PDB file of C-alpha atoms and ligand atoms in Angstrom:
ATOM      1  CA  UNK A   9      -0.009   0.134   0.046  1.00  0.00           C
ATOM      2  CA  UNK A  10       1.311   3.638  -0.788  1.00  0.00           C
ATOM      3  CA  UNK A  11       2.357   5.856   2.287  1.00  0.00           C
ATOM      4  CA  UNK A  12       1.016   9.585   1.884  1.00  0.00           C
ATOM      5  CA  UNK A  13       4.431  11.275   3.042  1.00  0.00           C
ATOM      6  CA  UNK A  14       3.207  14.644   2.240  1.00  0.00           C
ATOM      7  CA  UNK A  15      -0.556  16.038   2.289  1.00  0.00           C
ATOM      8  CA  UNK A  16      -1.476  19.667   1.625  1.00  0.00           C
ATOM      9  CA  UNK A  17      -4.917  20.460   2.723  1.00  0.00           C
ATOM     10  CA  UNK A  18      -6.843  23.894   1.806  1.00  0.00           C
ATOM     11  CA  UNK A  19      -3.658  25.721   1.816  1.00  0.00           C
ATOM     12  CA  UNK A  20      -4.029  29.483   1.430  1.00  0.00           C
ATOM     13  CA  UNK A  21      -0.947  31.854   1.352  1.00  0.00           C
ATOM     14  CA  UNK A  22      -0.993  35.423   0.697  1.00  0.00           C
ATOM     15  CA  UNK A  23       1.293  38.262   0.640  1.00  0.00           C
ATOM     16  CA  UNK A  24      -0.541  41.153   2.361  1.00  0.00           C
ATOM     17  CA  UNK A  25      -3.874  41.310   0.818  1.00  0.00           C
ATOM     18  CA  UNK A  26      -3.080  39.172  -2.380  1.00  0.00           C
ATOM     19  CA  UNK A  27      -3.909  35.709  -2.213  1.00  0.00           C
ATOM     20  CA  UNK A  28      -1.045  33.712  -4.176  1.00  0.00           C
ATOM     21  CA  UNK A  29      -2.280  30.250  -3.217  1.00  0.00           C
ATOM     22  CA  UNK A  30      -5.990  30.048  -2.656  1.00  0.00           C
ATOM     23  CA  UNK A  31      -6.834  26.766  -1.111  1.00  0.00           C
ATOM     24  CA  UNK A  32      -5.087  23.996  -2.540  1.00  0.00           C
ATOM     25  CA  UNK A  33      -4.926  20.481  -1.660  1.00  0.00           C
ATOM     26  CA  UNK A  34      -2.336  17.896  -3.065  1.00  0.00           C
ATOM     27  CA  UNK A  35      -0.509  14.648  -1.829  1.00  0.00           C
ATOM     28  CA  UNK A  36       2.782  13.097  -2.416  1.00  0.00           C
ATOM     29  CA  UNK A  37       3.373   9.191  -2.001  1.00  0.00           C
ATOM     30  CA  UNK A  38       6.489   8.089  -0.421  1.00  0.00           C
ATOM     31  CA  UNK A  39       8.666   7.231  -3.672  1.00  0.00           C
ATOM     32  CA  UNK A  40       6.610   9.307  -6.118  1.00  0.00           C
ATOM     33  CA  UNK A  41       7.757  12.115  -8.565  1.00  0.00           C
ATOM     34  CA  UNK A  42       5.168  14.549  -8.214  1.00  0.00           C
ATOM     35  CA  UNK A  43       4.876  17.721 -10.498  1.00  0.00           C
ATOM     36  CA  UNK A  44       3.179  20.919 -10.132  1.00  0.00           C
ATOM     37  CA  UNK A  45       2.787  22.517 -13.699  1.00  0.00           C
ATOM     38  CA  UNK A  46       1.837  26.078 -14.065  1.00  0.00           C
ATOM     39  CA  UNK A  47       2.800  29.466 -15.860  1.00  0.00           C
ATOM     40  CA  UNK A  48       4.436  32.460 -14.358  1.00  0.00           C
ATOM     41  CA  UNK A  49       2.841  33.689 -11.231  1.00  0.00           C
ATOM     42  CA  UNK A  50       0.741  30.601 -10.689  1.00  0.00           C
ATOM     43  CA  UNK A  51       1.638  30.053  -7.075  1.00  0.00           C
ATOM     44  CA  UNK A  52       4.302  27.267  -7.759  1.00  0.00           C
ATOM     45  CA  UNK A  53       7.185  28.879  -5.680  1.00  0.00           C
ATOM     46  CA  UNK A  54       4.806  30.067  -3.079  1.00  0.00           C
ATOM     47  CA  UNK A  55       3.486  26.702  -2.508  1.00  0.00           C
ATOM     48  CA  UNK A  56       7.327  25.287  -2.153  1.00  0.00           C
ATOM     49  CA  UNK A  57       8.645  28.112   0.202  1.00  0.00           C
ATOM     50  CA  UNK A  58       5.351  27.372   2.192  1.00  0.00           C
ATOM     51  CA  UNK A  59       6.013  23.626   2.594  1.00  0.00           C
ATOM     52  CA  UNK A  60       9.574  24.703   3.519  1.00  0.00           C
ATOM     53  CA  UNK A  61       8.371  26.871   6.367  1.00  0.00           C
ATOM     54  CA  UNK A  62      10.019  29.994   4.533  1.00  0.00           C
ATOM     55  CA  UNK A  63       6.615  31.488   4.206  1.00  0.00           C
ATOM     56  CA  UNK A  64       3.798  31.068   6.640  1.00  0.00           C
ATOM     57  CA  UNK A  65       0.645  29.818   5.479  1.00  0.00           C
ATOM     58  CA  UNK A  66      -2.650  31.851   6.164  1.00  0.00           C
ATOM     59  CA  UNK A  67      -4.833  28.939   6.536  1.00  0.00           C
ATOM     60  CA  UNK A  68      -4.750  25.153   5.841  1.00  0.00           C
ATOM     61  CA  UNK A  69      -2.598  22.518   6.552  1.00  0.00           C
ATOM     62  CA  UNK A  70       0.729  20.699   5.367  1.00  0.00           C
ATOM     63  CA  UNK A  71       1.348  17.382   6.874  1.00  0.00           C
ATOM     64  CA  UNK A  72       4.669  15.471   6.831  1.00  0.00           C
ATOM     65  CA  UNK A  73       4.265  11.666   7.731  1.00  0.00           C
ATOM     66  CA  UNK A  74       1.501  12.995   9.738  1.00  0.00           C
ATOM     67  CA  UNK A  75       3.392  16.243  11.331  1.00  0.00           C
ATOM     68  CA  UNK A  76       1.771  19.533  11.156  1.00  0.00           C
ATOM     69  CA  UNK A  77       4.438  21.459   9.502  1.00  0.00           C
ATOM     70  CA  UNK A  78       2.567  24.879   9.174  1.00  0.00           C
ATOM     71  CA  UNK A  79       3.689  26.471  12.469  1.00  0.00           C
ATOM     72  CA  UNK A  80       7.143  25.033  12.123  1.00  0.00           C
ATOM     73  CA  UNK A  81      10.453  27.156  11.492  1.00  0.00           C
ATOM     74  CA  UNK A  82      12.195  26.218   8.345  1.00  0.00           C
ATOM     75  CA  UNK A  83      15.317  24.598  10.103  1.00  0.00           C
ATOM     76  CA  UNK A  84      13.316  22.277  11.889  1.00  0.00           C
ATOM     77  CA  UNK A  85      11.616  21.141   8.476  1.00  0.00           C
ATOM     78  CA  UNK A  86      15.038  20.462   6.981  1.00  0.00           C
ATOM     79  CA  UNK A  87      15.927  18.313   9.898  1.00  0.00           C
ATOM     80  CA  UNK A  88      12.877  16.386   9.766  1.00  0.00           C
ATOM     81  CA  UNK A  89      13.875  15.569   6.169  1.00  0.00           C
ATOM     82  CA  UNK A  90      12.103  18.159   3.660  1.00  0.00           C
ATOM     83  CA  UNK A  91      14.944  20.151   1.557  1.00  0.00           C
ATOM     84  CA  UNK A  92      14.227  22.598  -1.034  1.00  0.00           C
ATOM     85  CA  UNK A  93      16.289  23.522  -4.092  1.00  0.00           C
ATOM     86  CA  UNK A  94      15.292  27.179  -4.828  1.00  0.00           C
ATOM     87  CA  UNK A  95      14.575  28.767  -8.129  1.00  0.00           C
ATOM     88  CA  UNK A  96      17.185  31.097  -9.367  1.00  0.00           C
ATOM     89  CA  UNK A  97      19.930  28.849  -7.968  1.00  0.00           C
ATOM     90  CA  UNK A  98      21.116  30.897  -5.317  1.00  0.00           C
ATOM     91  CA  UNK A  99      24.461  29.767  -4.450  1.00  0.00           C
ATOM     92  CA  UNK A 100      26.822  31.667  -2.260  1.00  0.00           C
ATOM     93  CA  UNK A 101      29.274  33.143  -4.890  1.00  0.00           C
ATOM     94  CA  UNK A 102      32.029  33.953  -2.870  1.00  0.00           C
ATOM     95  CA  UNK A 103      32.250  30.156  -1.458  1.00  0.00           C
ATOM     96  CA  UNK A 104      33.735  27.332  -3.197  1.00  0.00           C
ATOM     97  CA  UNK A 105      31.392  24.461  -4.742  1.00  0.00           C
ATOM     98  CA  UNK A 106      32.474  22.149  -1.732  1.00  0.00           C
ATOM     99  CA  UNK A 107      31.702  24.639   0.822  1.00  0.00           C
ATOM    100  CA  UNK A 108      28.521  25.312  -0.791  1.00  0.00           C
ATOM    101  CA  UNK A 109      27.418  21.983  -0.635  1.00  0.00           C
ATOM    102  CA  UNK A 110      28.724  21.300   2.910  1.00  0.00           C
ATOM    103  CA  UNK A 111      26.313  24.288   3.843  1.00  0.00           C
ATOM    104  CA  UNK A 112      23.584  21.995   2.951  1.00  0.00           C
ATOM    105  CA  UNK A 113      24.366  19.672   6.163  1.00  0.00           C
ATOM    106  CA  UNK A 114      24.079  22.529   8.565  1.00  0.00           C
ATOM    107  CA  UNK A 115      21.171  20.808  10.489  1.00  0.00           C
ATOM    108  CA  UNK A 116      23.805  17.854  10.846  1.00  0.00           C
ATOM    109  CA  UNK A 117      26.056  17.328  13.669  1.00  0.00           C
ATOM    110  CA  UNK A 118      28.703  16.465  11.162  1.00  0.00           C
ATOM    111  CA  UNK A 119      29.198  16.127   7.320  1.00  0.00           C
ATOM    112  CA  UNK A 120      28.767  12.800   6.205  1.00  0.00           C
ATOM    113  CA  UNK A 121      31.531  12.227   3.384  1.00  0.00           C
ATOM    114  CA  UNK A 122      29.695   9.326   1.883  1.00  0.00           C
ATOM    115  CA  UNK A 123      26.539  11.640   1.170  1.00  0.00           C
ATOM    116  CA  UNK A 124      29.387  14.074  -0.265  1.00  0.00           C
ATOM    117  CA  UNK A 125      30.622  11.197  -2.358  1.00  0.00           C
ATOM    118  CA  UNK A 126      27.188  10.178  -3.601  1.00  0.00           C
ATOM    119  CA  UNK A 127      26.586  13.867  -4.760  1.00  0.00           C
ATOM    120  CA  UNK A 128      29.557  13.927  -6.599  1.00  0.00           C
ATOM    121  CA  UNK A 129      28.651  10.709  -8.483  1.00  0.00           C
ATOM    122  CA  UNK A 130      25.515  12.327  -9.284  1.00  0.00           C
ATOM    123  CA  UNK A 131      27.196  15.511 -10.380  1.00  0.00           C
ATOM    124  CA  UNK A 132      30.756  14.682 -11.599  1.00  0.00           C
ATOM    125  CA  UNK A 133      31.261  18.295 -12.919  1.00  0.00           C
ATOM    126  CA  UNK A 134      30.765  19.478  -9.257  1.00  0.00           C
ATOM    127  CA  UNK A 135      33.594  17.420  -8.408  1.00  0.00           C
ATOM    128  CA  UNK A 136      35.861  18.449 -10.952  1.00  0.00           C
ATOM    129  CA  UNK A 137      35.099  22.138  -9.691  1.00  0.00           C
ATOM    130  CA  UNK A 138      34.952  21.755  -5.950  1.00  0.00           C
ATOM    131  CA  UNK A 139      37.508  24.325  -5.217  1.00  0.00           C
ATOM    132  CA  UNK A 140      36.305  26.866  -7.662  1.00  0.00           C
ATOM    133  CA  UNK A 141      34.100  29.992  -6.384  1.00  0.00           C
ATOM    134  CA  UNK A 142      30.427  29.286  -6.812  1.00  0.00           C
ATOM    135  CA  UNK A 143      29.871  32.532  -8.514  1.00  0.00           C
ATOM    136  CA  UNK A 144      32.051  31.760 -11.440  1.00  0.00           C
ATOM    137  CA  UNK A 145      30.184  28.439 -12.384  1.00  0.00           C
ATOM    138  CA  UNK A 146      27.865  28.510 -15.395  1.00  0.00           C
ATOM    139  CA  UNK A 147      23.912  28.780 -15.086  1.00  0.00           C
ATOM    140  CA  UNK A 148      23.788  24.933 -15.449  1.00  0.00           C
ATOM    141  CA  UNK A 149      26.544  24.065 -12.858  1.00  0.00           C
ATOM    142  CA  UNK A 150      25.010  26.691 -10.393  1.00  0.00           C
ATOM    143  CA  UNK A 151      21.612  24.714 -10.757  1.00  0.00           C
ATOM    144  CA  UNK A 152      23.560  21.286 -10.180  1.00  0.00           C
ATOM    145  CA  UNK A 153      25.246  23.181  -7.040  1.00  0.00           C
ATOM    146  CA  UNK A 154      21.666  24.171  -5.798  1.00  0.00           C
ATOM    147  CA  UNK A 155      20.334  20.694  -6.126  1.00  0.00           C
ATOM    148  CA  UNK A 156      23.578  19.197  -4.553  1.00  0.00           C
ATOM    149  CA  UNK A 157      23.359  21.266  -1.756  1.00  0.00           C
ATOM    150  CA  UNK A 158      19.846  20.264  -0.769  1.00  0.00           C
ATOM    151  CA  UNK A 159      20.796  16.632  -1.181  1.00  0.00           C
ATOM    152  CA  UNK A 160      23.523  17.005   1.871  1.00  0.00           C
ATOM    153  CA  UNK A 161      20.895  17.252   4.155  1.00  0.00           C
ATOM    154  CA  UNK A 162      19.832  13.557   3.081  1.00  0.00           C
ATOM    155  CA  UNK A 163      16.009  14.570   2.425  1.00  0.00           C
ATOM    156  CA  UNK A 164      13.440  11.985   2.071  1.00  0.00           C
ATOM    157  CA  UNK A 165      11.421  14.635   0.169  1.00  0.00           C
ATOM    158  CA  UNK A 166      13.380  17.020  -2.214  1.00  0.00           C
ATOM    159  CA  UNK A 167      11.613  20.036  -3.324  1.00  0.00           C
ATOM    160  CA  UNK A 168      12.747  21.314  -6.853  1.00  0.00           C
ATOM    161  CA  UNK A 169      11.729  24.652  -7.897  1.00  0.00           C
ATOM    162  CA  UNK A 170      12.053  24.785 -11.829  1.00  0.00           C
ATOM    163  CA  UNK A 171      15.555  23.324 -11.962  1.00  0.00           C
ATOM    164  CA  UNK A 172      15.663  23.717 -15.996  1.00  0.00           C
ATOM    165  CA  UNK A 173      15.111  27.377 -15.703  1.00  0.00           C
ATOM    166  CA  UNK A 174      17.231  29.297 -18.535  1.00  0.00           C
ATOM    167  CA  UNK A 175      19.134  26.136 -19.201  1.00  0.00           C
ATOM    168  CA  UNK A 176      20.135  24.928 -22.743  1.00  0.00           C
ATOM    169  CA  UNK A 177      18.254  22.196 -24.075  1.00  0.00           C
ATOM    170  CA  UNK A 178      21.183  19.740 -23.553  1.00  0.00           C
ATOM    171  CA  UNK A 179      21.478  20.669 -20.125  1.00  0.00           C
ATOM    172  CA  UNK A 180      17.856  20.386 -19.293  1.00  0.00           C
ATOM    173  CA  UNK A 181      18.241  16.781 -20.491  1.00  0.00           C
ATOM    174  CA  UNK A 182      21.003  16.220 -18.133  1.00  0.00           C
ATOM    175  CA  UNK A 183      19.583  17.550 -15.184  1.00  0.00           C
ATOM    176  CA  UNK A 184      16.416  15.950 -15.701  1.00  0.00           C
ATOM    177  CA  UNK A 185      18.218  12.564 -16.167  1.00  0.00           C
ATOM    178  CA  UNK A 186      19.876  13.084 -12.698  1.00  0.00           C
ATOM    179  CA  UNK A 187      16.627  13.730 -11.052  1.00  0.00           C
ATOM    180  CA  UNK A 188      15.342  10.641 -12.404  1.00  0.00           C
ATOM    181  CA  UNK A 189      18.331   8.886 -10.643  1.00  0.00           C
ATOM    182  CA  UNK A 190      17.667  10.655  -7.454  1.00  0.00           C
ATOM    183  CA  UNK A 191      14.132   9.489  -7.366  1.00  0.00           C
ATOM    184  CA  UNK A 192      15.455   5.813  -8.268  1.00  0.00           C
ATOM    185  CA  UNK A 193      17.850   5.837  -5.568  1.00  0.00           C
ATOM    186  CA  UNK A 194      14.607   6.308  -3.352  1.00  0.00           C
ATOM    187  CA  UNK A 195      14.119  10.210  -2.605  1.00  0.00           C
ATOM    188  CA  UNK A 196      10.749  11.224  -2.925  1.00  0.00           C
ATOM    189  CA  UNK A 197      10.392  14.632  -5.299  1.00  0.00           C
ATOM    190  CA  UNK A 198       8.000  17.200  -5.557  1.00  0.00           C
ATOM    191  CA  UNK A 199       9.144  19.225  -8.871  1.00  0.00           C
ATOM    192  CA  UNK A 200       7.608  22.501  -9.641  1.00  0.00           C
ATOM    193  CA  UNK A 201       8.222  23.354 -13.422  1.00  0.00           C
ATOM    194  CA  UNK A 202       7.108  25.407 -16.461  1.00  0.00           C
ATOM    195  CA  UNK A 203       8.911  23.004 -18.769  1.00  0.00           C
ATOM    196  CA  UNK A 204       5.475  20.574 -18.928  1.00  0.00           C
ATOM    197  CA  UNK A 205       6.749  18.215 -21.577  1.00  0.00           C
ATOM    198  CA  UNK A 206      10.080  17.328 -19.468  1.00  0.00           C
ATOM    199  CA  UNK A 207       8.591  17.353 -16.268  1.00  0.00           C
ATOM    200  CA  UNK A 208       5.515  14.828 -17.277  1.00  0.00           C
ATOM    201  CA  UNK A 209       8.136  12.683 -18.822  1.00  0.00           C
ATOM    202  CA  UNK A 210       9.647  11.934 -15.490  1.00  0.00           C
ATOM    203  CA  UNK A 211       6.910  12.528 -13.133  1.00  0.00           C
ATOM    204  CA  UNK A 212       4.326   9.813 -12.042  1.00  0.00           C
ATOM    205  CA  UNK A 213       1.773  12.332 -11.402  1.00  0.00           C
ATOM    206  CA  UNK A 214       0.930  15.859 -11.617  1.00  0.00           C
ATOM    207  CA  UNK A 215      -1.304  18.975 -10.631  1.00  0.00           C
ATOM    208  CA  UNK A 216      -1.729  21.921 -12.814  1.00  0.00           C
ATOM    209  CA  UNK A 217      -1.969  25.273 -10.798  1.00  0.00           C
ATOM    210  CA  UNK A 218      -3.543  28.317 -12.304  1.00  0.00           C
ATOM    211  CA  UNK A 219      -3.656  31.520 -10.598  1.00  0.00           C
ATOM    212  CA  UNK A 220      -3.202  30.057  -6.928  1.00  0.00           C
ATOM    213  CA  UNK A 221      -5.876  26.950  -7.755  1.00  0.00           C
ATOM    214  CA  UNK A 222      -5.601  23.525  -8.866  1.00  0.00           C
ATOM    215  CA  UNK A 223      -7.448  23.105 -12.001  1.00  0.00           C
ATOM    216  CA  UNK A 224      -6.228  19.461 -12.950  1.00  0.00           C
ATOM    217  CA  UNK A 225      -4.714  16.648 -11.650  1.00  0.00           C
ATOM    218  CA  UNK A 226      -3.875  13.152 -12.856  1.00  0.00           C
ATOM    219  CA  UNK A 227      -1.263  10.367 -13.880  1.00  0.00           C
ATOM    220  CA  UNK A 228       1.289  12.093 -16.289  1.00  0.00           C
ATOM    221  CA  UNK A 229      -0.102   9.726 -18.869  1.00  0.00           C
ATOM    222  CA  UNK A 230      -3.497  11.529 -18.250  1.00  0.00           C
ATOM    223  CA  UNK A 231      -2.202  14.897 -18.318  1.00  0.00           C
ATOM    224  CA  UNK A 232      -0.093  14.473 -21.386  1.00  0.00           C
ATOM    225  CA  UNK A 233      -3.047  13.126 -23.335  1.00  0.00           C
ATOM    226  CA  UNK A 234      -5.333  16.098 -22.120  1.00  0.00           C
ATOM    227  CA  UNK A 235      -6.267  18.441 -25.029  1.00  0.00           C
ATOM    228  CA  UNK A 236      -6.147  21.417 -22.512  1.00  0.00           C
ATOM    229  CA  UNK A 237      -2.789  20.377 -21.426  1.00  0.00           C
ATOM    230  CA  UNK A 238      -1.510  19.867 -25.051  1.00  0.00           C
ATOM    231  CA  UNK A 239      -2.551  23.298 -25.867  1.00  0.00           C
ATOM    232  CA  UNK A 240      -1.957  25.343 -23.032  1.00  0.00           C
ATOM    233  CA  UNK A 241       1.500  23.596 -21.530  1.00  0.00           C
ATOM    234  CA  UNK A 242       2.860  21.203 -24.470  1.00  0.00           C
ATOM    235  CA  UNK A 243       2.292  23.692 -27.375  1.00  0.00           C
ATOM    236  CA  UNK A 244       0.413  21.427 -29.371  1.00  0.00           C
ATOM    237  CA  UNK A 245      -3.042  22.413 -31.057  1.00  0.00           C
TER     238      UNK A 245
HETATM  239  P1  ATP B 245       7.189  31.835 -11.641  1.00  0.00           P
HETATM  240  O1  ATP B 245       7.199  30.401 -12.349  1.00  0.00           O
HETATM  241  O2  ATP B 245       7.195  33.191 -12.292  1.00  0.00           O
HETATM  242  O3  ATP B 245       8.263  31.651 -10.500  1.00  0.00           O
HETATM  243  P2  ATP B 245       5.127  30.862  -9.431  1.00  0.00           P
HETATM  244  O4  ATP B 245       3.933  29.986  -9.982  1.00  0.00           O
HETATM  245  O5  ATP B 245       6.277  30.393  -9.021  1.00  0.00           O
HETATM  246  O6  ATP B 245       5.869  31.877 -10.704  1.00  0.00           O
HETATM  247  P3  ATP B 245       4.933  32.607  -7.427  1.00  0.00           P
HETATM  248  O7  ATP B 245       6.316  32.962  -7.252  1.00  0.00           O
HETATM  249  O8  ATP B 245       4.494  31.766  -6.148  1.00  0.00           O
HETATM  250  O9  ATP B 245       4.351  31.971  -8.751  1.00  0.00           O
HETATM  251  O10 ATP B 245       3.918  33.850  -7.173  1.00  0.00           O
HETATM  252  C1  ATP B 245       2.326  33.848  -7.059  1.00  0.00           C
HETATM  253  C2  ATP B 245       1.832  35.111  -6.914  1.00  0.00           C
HETATM  254  O11 ATP B 245       2.207  35.745  -5.725  1.00  0.00           O
HETATM  255  C3  ATP B 245       2.226  36.321  -8.243  1.00  0.00           C
HETATM  256  O12 ATP B 245       1.033  36.950  -8.587  1.00  0.00           O
HETATM  257  C4  ATP B 245       3.373  36.975  -7.544  1.00  0.00           C
HETATM  258  O13 ATP B 245       3.480  38.406  -8.090  1.00  0.00           O
HETATM  259  C5  ATP B 245       3.081  37.146  -6.282  1.00  0.00           C
HETATM  260  N1  ATP B 245       4.138  36.929  -4.963  1.00  0.00           N
HETATM  261  C6  ATP B 245       5.006  36.243  -5.023  1.00  0.00           C
HETATM  262  N2  ATP B 245       6.213  36.910  -4.049  1.00  0.00           N
HETATM  263  C7  ATP B 245       5.305  37.977  -3.703  1.00  0.00           C
HETATM  264  C8  ATP B 245       5.857  39.073  -2.639  1.00  0.00           C
HETATM  265  N3  ATP B 245       7.048  38.668  -1.865  1.00  0.00           N
HETATM  266  N4  ATP B 245       5.179  39.899  -2.488  1.00  0.00           N
HETATM  267  C9  ATP B 245       4.228  40.032  -3.119  1.00  0.00           C
HETATM  268  N5  ATP B 245       3.444  39.361  -3.927  1.00  0.00           N
HETATM  269  C10 ATP B 245       4.255  38.262  -4.430  1.00  0.00           C
END
């Protein structure tokens, strides 16, 4: 039987008087890769940042293995096993690649060198450049670094915010192949993407977010075959 590892119910998040997320509900099973698709401004980043504890929910609930997260501070949520790779890479430019990765373990008592080695196996490019300043990495390498850093906390659930943003097609393919590998090695993944085609190819299930509301959900196959999705998100007529 599947185990619901993350359950979001009637989540509302607002910035002042603007409601960015308007009562959404969704679930992620242990071991699944679930994608949230949506255009710019749909509320995808807001949703992930609220799960991570970086934003406070106005109402609703977020449960992780039955534990309510909505009033928990971010570092505690990381410590429980949820970690986010942010949109826009956000690496520490004046620190080296390896220093950036190690920062991901800030909730741990010590650095687990086998986790570090695993991250270098997933991203050999980061190993080659471990002493390089992160600010001098290419956009794609910074994206790898942001994911590597998130993995350093050994999360059970990895939240990925638009890992393909701004990358050349060949790098998009490489990043998605690595995400697939991370999933296959046992990490549950919630992937937010505008690149619906790449995300649906990888995901087990997906939700479509439009102006703060979930308007459709289904298996990846159902979503890929939906005329509405094909027209609005896959560029087919
Ligand atoms: P994108 O794909 O462009 O990143 P998104 O789906 O991740 O979009 P969010 O970043 O979650 O969307 O934004 C949802 C809505 O909330 C947008 O209308 C946005 O303008 C608004 N918003 C986001 N951050 C803030 C903020 N700090 N203050 C006020 N409004 C905000």
